[in-house]
XYZ file of C-alpha atoms in Angstrom:
550
model
C -113.104 40.841 75.154
C -112.430 41.123 78.895
C -108.821 40.037 78.359
C -108.372 42.659 75.618
C -109.859 45.390 77.816
C -107.600 44.565 80.739
C -104.561 44.524 78.479
C -105.510 47.891 77.027
C -106.015 49.433 80.458
C -102.642 48.169 81.659
C -100.856 49.386 78.556
C -102.455 52.832 78.743
C -101.110 53.137 82.279
C -97.633 52.298 81.052
C -97.794 54.971 78.362
C -98.993 57.914 80.413
C -96.551 60.863 80.353
C -94.356 61.516 83.343
C -91.253 59.362 82.901
C -88.432 60.581 80.668
C -87.653 58.409 77.673
C -84.356 56.603 78.204
C -81.681 56.746 75.531
C -80.242 53.496 74.185
C -76.690 53.141 75.512
C -73.804 53.330 73.059
C -73.483 55.832 70.246
C -74.222 54.493 66.779
C -76.310 51.616 68.155
C -79.898 51.000 67.067
C -82.158 48.454 68.763
C -85.238 47.379 66.796
C -87.888 44.753 67.534
C -88.000 41.883 65.076
C -90.871 42.207 62.613
C -90.881 46.028 62.748
C -93.210 47.391 60.073
C -94.725 43.993 59.359
C -95.804 41.958 62.368
C -95.573 41.462 66.109
C -92.061 40.513 67.307
C -90.933 36.898 67.148
C -87.721 34.933 67.541
C -85.130 34.390 64.838
C -84.826 30.607 64.676
C -82.572 30.142 61.640
C -79.968 32.146 59.727
C -80.047 29.867 56.676
C -82.301 31.418 53.991
C -82.643 28.113 52.128
C -84.273 26.409 55.112
C -86.715 28.974 56.492
C -89.649 31.144 55.422
C -90.181 33.024 58.698
C -90.196 36.792 58.175
C -88.026 37.202 61.276
C -85.365 34.896 59.839
C -85.416 36.512 56.410
C -85.016 39.995 57.905
C -81.620 38.853 59.181
C -80.470 36.498 56.417
C -80.993 39.257 53.818
C -78.408 41.325 55.668
C -75.877 38.473 55.560
C -76.489 37.162 52.035
C -77.534 39.749 49.470
C -80.096 38.244 47.029
C -79.227 37.810 43.373
C -82.226 40.039 42.570
C -83.508 42.606 45.097
C -87.001 43.938 44.444
C -87.760 47.473 45.608
C -91.007 48.737 47.115
C -92.530 48.853 43.614
C -91.409 45.271 42.914
C -88.855 46.484 40.377
C -85.288 45.177 40.104
C -82.957 47.365 42.209
C -79.338 46.854 41.079
C -77.966 48.903 43.980
C -79.115 46.291 46.492
C -78.792 43.167 44.321
C -75.786 40.956 43.753
C -76.597 41.330 40.038
C -75.820 44.732 38.555
C -77.799 43.912 35.401
C -80.192 41.212 34.153
C -81.461 40.421 30.661
C -83.527 37.746 28.931
C -82.849 37.986 25.187
C -85.400 35.338 24.201
C -88.520 36.228 26.206
C -87.922 34.226 29.356
C -86.064 31.100 28.179
C -82.507 32.147 29.068
C -81.289 34.735 31.566
C -77.958 36.557 31.712
C -76.761 38.186 34.933
C -73.856 40.581 35.312
C -72.519 40.454 38.877
C -71.098 43.321 40.891
C -67.357 43.064 41.603
C -68.080 42.373 45.254
C -66.129 40.422 47.845
C -67.152 38.139 50.665
C -66.254 39.523 54.076
C -63.184 37.241 54.200
C -61.772 38.929 51.078
C -62.605 36.156 48.581
C -64.397 37.500 45.449
C -68.056 36.729 44.851
C -68.115 34.798 41.559
C -70.549 33.121 39.158
C -69.442 29.846 40.775
C -71.221 30.955 43.983
C -74.445 31.441 41.994
C -74.129 28.053 40.270
C -73.261 26.371 43.582
C -76.370 27.831 45.250
C -78.629 26.368 42.553
C -76.797 23.067 42.916
C -77.355 23.173 46.672
C -81.064 23.892 46.215
C -81.367 20.793 44.026
C -79.501 18.779 46.650
C -81.810 19.953 49.431
C -84.827 19.097 47.263
C -88.270 19.549 48.828
C -86.514 20.580 52.027
C -85.745 23.897 50.311
C -88.387 26.189 51.779
C -89.346 27.735 48.434
C -89.157 24.513 46.471
C -91.365 24.846 43.402
C -92.071 28.548 43.927
C -91.291 30.560 40.811
C -90.072 27.430 39.017
C -87.079 26.873 41.307
C -85.455 24.399 40.834
C -87.646 22.400 38.412
C -87.482 24.946 35.580
C -83.685 25.212 35.725
C -81.894 23.329 32.957
C -78.425 24.798 33.294
C -76.482 27.426 35.267
C -72.952 28.289 34.198
C -70.339 31.037 34.232
C -70.096 32.805 30.885
C -67.542 35.361 32.024
C -65.607 36.425 35.141
C -68.620 38.446 36.304
C -71.363 36.877 34.201
C -73.596 33.880 34.789
C -76.174 32.487 32.368
C -79.195 30.544 33.504
C -81.172 28.452 31.000
C -84.706 27.181 31.658
C -86.080 23.971 30.209
C -88.856 26.066 28.641
C -89.768 29.733 28.414
C -91.670 31.281 31.313
C -93.544 34.526 31.922
C -90.597 36.927 32.468
C -92.433 39.007 35.103
C -93.369 35.866 37.024
C -89.915 34.259 36.907
C -87.916 37.415 37.663
C -90.072 38.541 40.575
C -91.101 35.221 42.104
C -88.383 32.783 41.066
C -85.324 35.014 41.200
C -86.525 37.849 43.444
C -85.034 37.425 46.903
C -83.034 34.332 45.917
C -79.954 34.226 48.207
C -76.458 33.410 46.995
C -74.280 31.498 49.464
C -70.443 31.377 49.607
C -69.421 28.138 47.903
C -66.063 28.037 49.725
C -67.900 27.912 53.079
C -70.716 25.503 52.240
C -69.059 23.124 49.791
C -68.493 19.812 51.540
C -70.968 20.614 54.326
C -73.558 17.849 54.681
C -77.269 18.646 54.640
C -77.507 17.303 58.179
C -74.803 19.732 59.337
C -76.564 22.600 57.573
C -79.791 21.845 59.410
C -78.080 21.292 62.755
C -76.141 24.572 62.508
C -78.964 26.960 61.529
C -78.361 29.026 64.684
C -74.572 28.601 64.820
C -73.117 32.112 64.242
C -69.747 30.698 63.175
C -71.294 29.274 59.988
C -72.578 32.702 58.985
C -69.495 34.848 59.625
C -68.781 35.152 55.889
C -71.111 37.715 54.362
C -71.531 39.657 51.133
C -74.336 41.716 52.657
C -74.172 45.009 54.552
C -73.862 43.383 57.997
C -72.000 40.652 59.856
C -73.295 38.519 62.731
C -71.736 39.727 65.979
C -73.821 38.018 68.679
C -76.743 35.602 68.662
C -78.491 34.918 71.959
C -81.031 32.279 70.906
C -84.549 33.238 71.953
C -83.475 36.749 73.036
C -81.688 38.935 70.493
C -79.294 39.066 67.572
C -76.632 41.753 67.036
C -75.161 42.789 63.673
C -72.199 45.025 62.831
C -71.281 46.595 59.468
C -69.459 44.505 56.896
C -66.415 46.641 55.913
C -66.155 44.830 52.558
C -69.781 45.312 51.514
C -69.881 46.633 47.935
C -73.196 48.470 48.189
C -74.348 51.405 50.315
C -72.364 51.117 53.576
C -74.320 51.111 56.853
C -74.211 54.319 58.898
C -74.627 52.376 62.170
C -71.985 50.890 64.414
C -74.278 48.160 65.664
C -77.806 46.911 64.957
C -79.524 44.849 67.644
C -82.702 42.941 66.771
C -84.646 42.259 69.960
C -87.121 39.370 69.767
C -89.192 40.777 72.659
C -91.090 37.516 73.018
C -93.849 38.030 75.545
C -93.067 41.743 75.818
C -94.746 44.890 74.545
C -92.748 46.806 71.891
C -94.429 50.081 72.819
C -93.592 49.605 76.487
C -90.012 48.691 75.544
C -89.767 51.875 73.456
C -91.124 53.951 76.315
C -88.574 52.504 78.749
C -85.671 53.027 76.346
C -84.983 49.355 75.574
C -85.634 49.762 71.834
C -85.644 52.691 69.405
C -88.805 52.107 67.335
C -92.057 50.155 67.599
C -95.201 49.508 65.593
C -98.195 51.442 66.934
C -101.048 49.185 68.097
C -104.221 50.247 66.315
C -106.200 50.519 69.537
C -103.620 52.921 70.976
C -103.158 55.161 67.940
C -104.405 58.416 69.490
C -102.532 57.921 72.754
C -99.258 56.682 71.220
C -98.979 59.460 68.642
C -99.337 62.040 71.443
C -96.324 60.741 73.390
C -93.529 63.321 73.765
C -90.003 62.905 72.368
C -91.094 60.434 69.694
C -92.258 60.837 66.109
C -94.696 58.901 63.919
C -93.945 57.332 60.533
C -96.904 56.065 58.488
C -95.779 53.194 56.277
C -99.157 52.604 54.620
C -100.495 49.321 53.318
C -98.137 46.426 52.662
C -98.277 43.768 49.961
C -100.062 41.576 52.454
C -103.339 40.184 53.690
C -104.524 37.914 56.469
C -105.786 34.492 55.517
C -107.934 31.924 57.223
C -106.334 28.801 55.779
C -108.843 25.976 55.427
C -107.736 22.346 55.695
C -109.440 20.381 52.939
C -108.286 17.130 54.574
C -109.798 17.933 57.960
C -111.582 14.951 59.472
C -113.559 17.195 61.830
C -114.799 19.735 59.264
C -115.258 18.006 55.887
C -117.831 20.660 54.954
C -114.924 23.034 54.201
C -114.600 21.220 50.867
C -118.021 22.598 49.804
C -117.558 25.855 47.884
C -121.028 26.998 48.945
C -120.017 26.811 52.603
C -116.790 28.698 51.925
C -118.630 31.400 49.997
C -121.189 31.671 52.800
C -118.366 32.108 55.320
C -116.904 34.940 53.257
C -120.289 36.625 52.826
C -120.864 36.416 56.592
C -117.704 38.361 57.516
C -118.187 42.092 57.977
C -114.757 43.335 56.884
C -115.744 46.977 57.371
C -116.497 46.249 61.029
C -113.086 44.607 61.412
C -111.378 47.566 59.761
C -113.239 50.015 61.994
C -112.952 48.224 65.346
C -109.597 46.442 64.999
C -107.581 48.623 62.615
C -109.257 51.957 63.398
C -109.853 52.608 59.722
C -106.287 51.797 58.648
C -106.954 48.972 56.194
C -108.787 48.049 52.973
C -111.292 45.222 52.322
C -110.003 42.246 50.350
C -111.675 39.181 48.821
C -108.965 37.822 46.517
C -105.265 36.865 46.484
C -103.787 40.179 45.252
C -103.272 42.746 48.047
C -105.040 46.095 47.416
C -101.700 47.936 47.628
C -100.575 46.128 44.465
C -102.997 48.233 42.427
C -101.343 47.733 39.029
C -101.783 43.934 39.286
C -105.444 43.892 40.373
C -107.989 42.554 37.888
C -110.935 44.814 36.930
C -113.192 42.701 39.170
C -110.728 42.984 42.060
C -110.591 46.757 41.590
C -114.392 46.831 41.882
C -114.121 44.959 45.190
C -115.684 41.674 43.995
C -119.333 42.719 44.571
C -120.537 39.078 44.723
C -118.224 38.380 47.657
C -119.058 41.428 49.767
C -120.778 41.233 53.161
C -124.309 39.811 52.886
C -125.650 37.635 55.734
C -128.829 37.079 53.712
C -126.945 35.515 50.802
C -124.808 33.520 53.252
C -127.916 31.977 54.834
C -129.378 31.196 51.408
C -126.200 29.361 50.348
C -126.133 27.319 53.555
C -129.808 26.410 53.096
C -129.016 25.330 49.532
C -126.158 23.163 50.837
C -128.556 21.399 53.230
C -127.439 23.036 56.484
C -130.390 24.106 58.652
C -130.477 25.941 62.027
C -130.865 23.943 65.242
C -132.413 25.075 68.560
C -129.299 27.132 69.415
C -129.125 28.706 65.970
C -126.131 26.640 64.819
C -126.822 24.687 61.660
C -126.531 20.937 61.235
C -126.910 18.327 58.509
C -127.222 14.572 58.882
C -126.537 14.863 62.605
C -123.314 16.896 62.195
C -123.013 20.475 63.409
C -121.583 23.223 61.214
C -118.743 23.804 63.649
C -114.964 24.028 63.308
C -111.875 25.207 65.171
C -109.469 27.922 64.047
C -105.908 28.135 65.344
C -104.308 31.539 65.859
C -100.981 32.813 67.163
C -101.131 33.551 70.884
C -100.066 36.805 72.514
C -101.619 39.186 69.951
C -104.631 40.902 71.601
C -105.853 42.536 68.381
C -105.969 39.118 66.703
C -108.257 37.855 69.468
C -110.594 40.815 68.935
C -110.418 40.234 65.174
C -111.442 36.592 65.515
C -114.171 37.384 68.021
C -115.793 39.621 65.402
C -115.542 36.808 62.817
C -116.893 34.361 65.409
C -119.908 36.595 66.011
C -120.442 37.115 62.264
C -120.419 33.360 61.699
C -122.799 32.671 64.568
C -125.271 35.137 63.024
C -125.639 32.857 59.980
C -125.473 29.555 61.911
C -121.767 28.635 61.874
C -119.929 27.889 65.142
C -116.220 28.710 65.251
C -114.001 27.835 68.219
C -110.747 29.783 68.709
C -107.560 28.063 69.866
C -104.462 30.158 70.596
C -101.100 28.451 69.978
C -97.421 29.413 69.710
C -96.291 30.707 66.299
C -93.748 27.915 65.790
C -96.411 25.343 66.660
C -98.616 26.982 64.033
C -95.929 26.571 61.371
C -95.392 22.932 62.362
C -99.125 22.312 62.073
C -99.328 23.859 58.615
C -96.287 22.011 57.303
C -97.621 18.645 58.483
C -99.976 16.459 56.494
C -102.309 15.569 59.351
C -106.082 15.657 59.427
C -106.369 16.979 62.969
C -106.753 20.701 62.290
C -109.558 22.602 60.613
C -108.352 26.147 59.979
C -105.534 28.532 60.885
C -105.077 32.288 60.610
C -101.793 33.573 59.262
C -100.605 36.752 57.591
C -99.210 36.521 54.055
C -96.823 38.959 52.417
C -96.357 38.881 48.646
C -92.594 39.108 48.192
C -92.418 39.445 44.422
C -95.438 38.411 42.352
C -99.039 37.582 43.408
C -98.989 34.063 42.018
C -101.607 31.694 43.403
C -99.684 28.633 42.254
C -97.687 28.241 45.446
C -100.844 28.322 47.612
C -103.645 26.905 45.462
C -102.139 24.574 42.856
C -102.419 20.892 43.750
C -98.627 20.650 43.988
C -98.090 24.158 45.360
C -95.087 24.566 47.648
C -97.189 26.281 50.330
C -100.543 24.625 49.674
C -100.932 24.015 53.397
C -104.678 23.383 53.129
C -104.261 20.618 50.499
C -106.612 22.371 48.079
C -107.052 20.586 44.733
C -108.961 21.989 41.758
C -108.154 21.211 38.103
C -109.469 24.547 36.866
C -107.324 26.410 39.386
C -104.298 24.320 38.340
C -104.826 25.223 34.674
C -105.276 28.928 35.395
C -102.155 29.029 37.540
C -100.186 27.219 34.827
C -101.269 29.897 32.349
C -99.934 32.641 34.653
C -96.551 30.930 34.637
C -96.421 30.620 30.861
C -98.078 33.770 29.485
C -96.753 37.310 29.749
C -99.185 40.119 30.412
C -102.092 40.437 32.842
C -104.889 38.408 31.246
C -103.899 35.066 32.797
C -103.235 36.664 36.196
C -106.642 38.379 36.108
C -108.408 35.080 35.394
C -106.539 33.193 38.132
C -107.166 35.769 40.856
C -110.853 36.065 39.935
C -111.335 32.293 40.135
C -109.578 32.191 43.519
C -111.917 34.923 44.757
C -114.907 32.851 43.635
C -113.648 29.568 45.096
C -112.239 30.993 48.357
C -109.596 28.297 49.007
C -108.520 30.757 51.711
C -110.848 33.169 53.403
C -109.130 36.402 52.407
C -109.126 38.916 55.258
C -107.881 42.512 55.588
C -104.479 43.291 57.083
C -103.811 46.567 58.856
C -101.675 49.374 57.506
C -98.630 49.931 59.690
C -97.402 53.036 61.461
C -94.220 53.210 63.508
C -93.246 55.303 66.523
C -89.513 56.098 66.688
C -86.973 58.288 68.399
C -86.563 61.601 66.518
C -82.803 60.964 66.227
C -83.451 57.806 64.165
C -84.045 58.512 60.472
C -84.901 56.392 57.423
C -87.466 53.933 58.818
C -89.704 54.404 55.759
C -86.751 53.737 53.433
C -85.599 50.769 55.498
C -88.945 48.966 55.326
C -90.803 47.825 52.219
C -94.373 46.673 51.460
C -92.986 43.268 50.450
C -91.427 42.740 53.894
C -87.767 43.418 53.085
C -85.516 45.313 55.477
C -82.663 47.631 54.371
C -81.204 48.872 57.693
C -78.072 50.106 55.903
C -80.247 53.095 54.900
C -80.821 54.186 58.515
C -79.065 57.331 59.745
C -78.649 58.848 63.207
C -78.437 62.320 64.680
C -78.261 63.936 68.111
C -77.575 61.730 71.104
C -77.841 58.512 69.062
C -75.066 59.492 66.655
C -71.383 59.240 67.440
C -69.357 62.489 67.526
C -67.682 61.668 64.208
C -71.102 61.168 62.564
C -72.399 64.473 63.906
C -69.285 66.290 62.699
C -69.638 64.745 59.244
C -73.136 66.199 58.848
C -72.094 69.766 59.668
């Protein structure tokens, strides 16, 4: 808490009025921190969308390679930002027909159905190394992909699937790569050249890679051959700001927009020459991922302990103290902002999972864990103690976890906090070791709130190695059955079992220069960026842009 207080005091000093806000040099240029509208800044470490899941990487790769299916902020197919201009499944999810826009790659070669077929072929070749392997049935459900016309491609599954699930989770956000660039490239070369700008010069998206200073920034310029809405910017710079404060960088004129820290809301919104954009809640939540193979905390496999941990956490206190009221409690795998996909129990807030230290203590007593002299429980000579790993450099996360730490201690659970680098966190989660107990990470639902990828025994992102036959069966039903009944049952069971500890994520607000417009349109609750929708006025715009608006 002392560290957080000192940080806050220093930052308040930096934000006090008195110094004029600097203007970013160069008309038509916008400088944004990576992760704007979603998370604290972080480095772009790969431009290949088949090999990375980092939100920072996807923000950029989506500008280079337009997905086959783009989902809008309501998770509906948006043909204006998709490679496909139309999609149909005439037989209820067994076969899919896509009509492609008559777009070109930036080198003038047409985008064709062969590029779509090649991308699926490449995914199969990469195998489990494909970062979304198994998610949404890709590639296991794919029986055949072939051109059925000069601008038409037909995809056939080996069996019918829930159309909502497959369209939004399997196809939503799926990139299409230029076959004439990647054909003949070995998998080793692909992996070795993930940060090589020369490999990514050919684009069918709204932007082209101009500069890439690894660990520092990435600069994009408009793609003159883009077939969709053309960017209004001359240059977009994404600053990684690692170790820096976005709000301080905005104040000094280094960047043009920044997320508002919750603990500085009142002060930041009062700053002159800047305006506030409230983005609201995203399709996201924070999760304490539990490692069911942990050698140091085998008690995490006991559902009674997990339920007690959930009951011990005062989410309303977290929302009040950390997010200053800008969040919503959560106890299951469907974010509150996705209201139309919540089960009736989820809409009621899962009463059995809500804050109750008394019920938490009763469950721990039932499981045989009893308080010791210091209040921490033990059983058979083992303390009820574990370590949680969290990304370093985020003061609000430290405060967040200190509240959880205190909540746990009140019912007899000891939690140690270990701060590590974000990339180290990802490496830990993707490993199969037994040497970690828990980790906190934010999740964003990109297309469909399917628990299969996280909680099925063979889930692509089942980082905690959770295995439950009932959960497997429920998740399989979601994949196969249209409608909401199967999804309701799966999310309710996940809320009861708590394979994650589901935790609230804050709603985001952004502070930006008044000459920068379209931040709310550019961002989306599912984490997608559309910077081609940004517009400029005043000193940020070029003379020709200003004249065009008159």
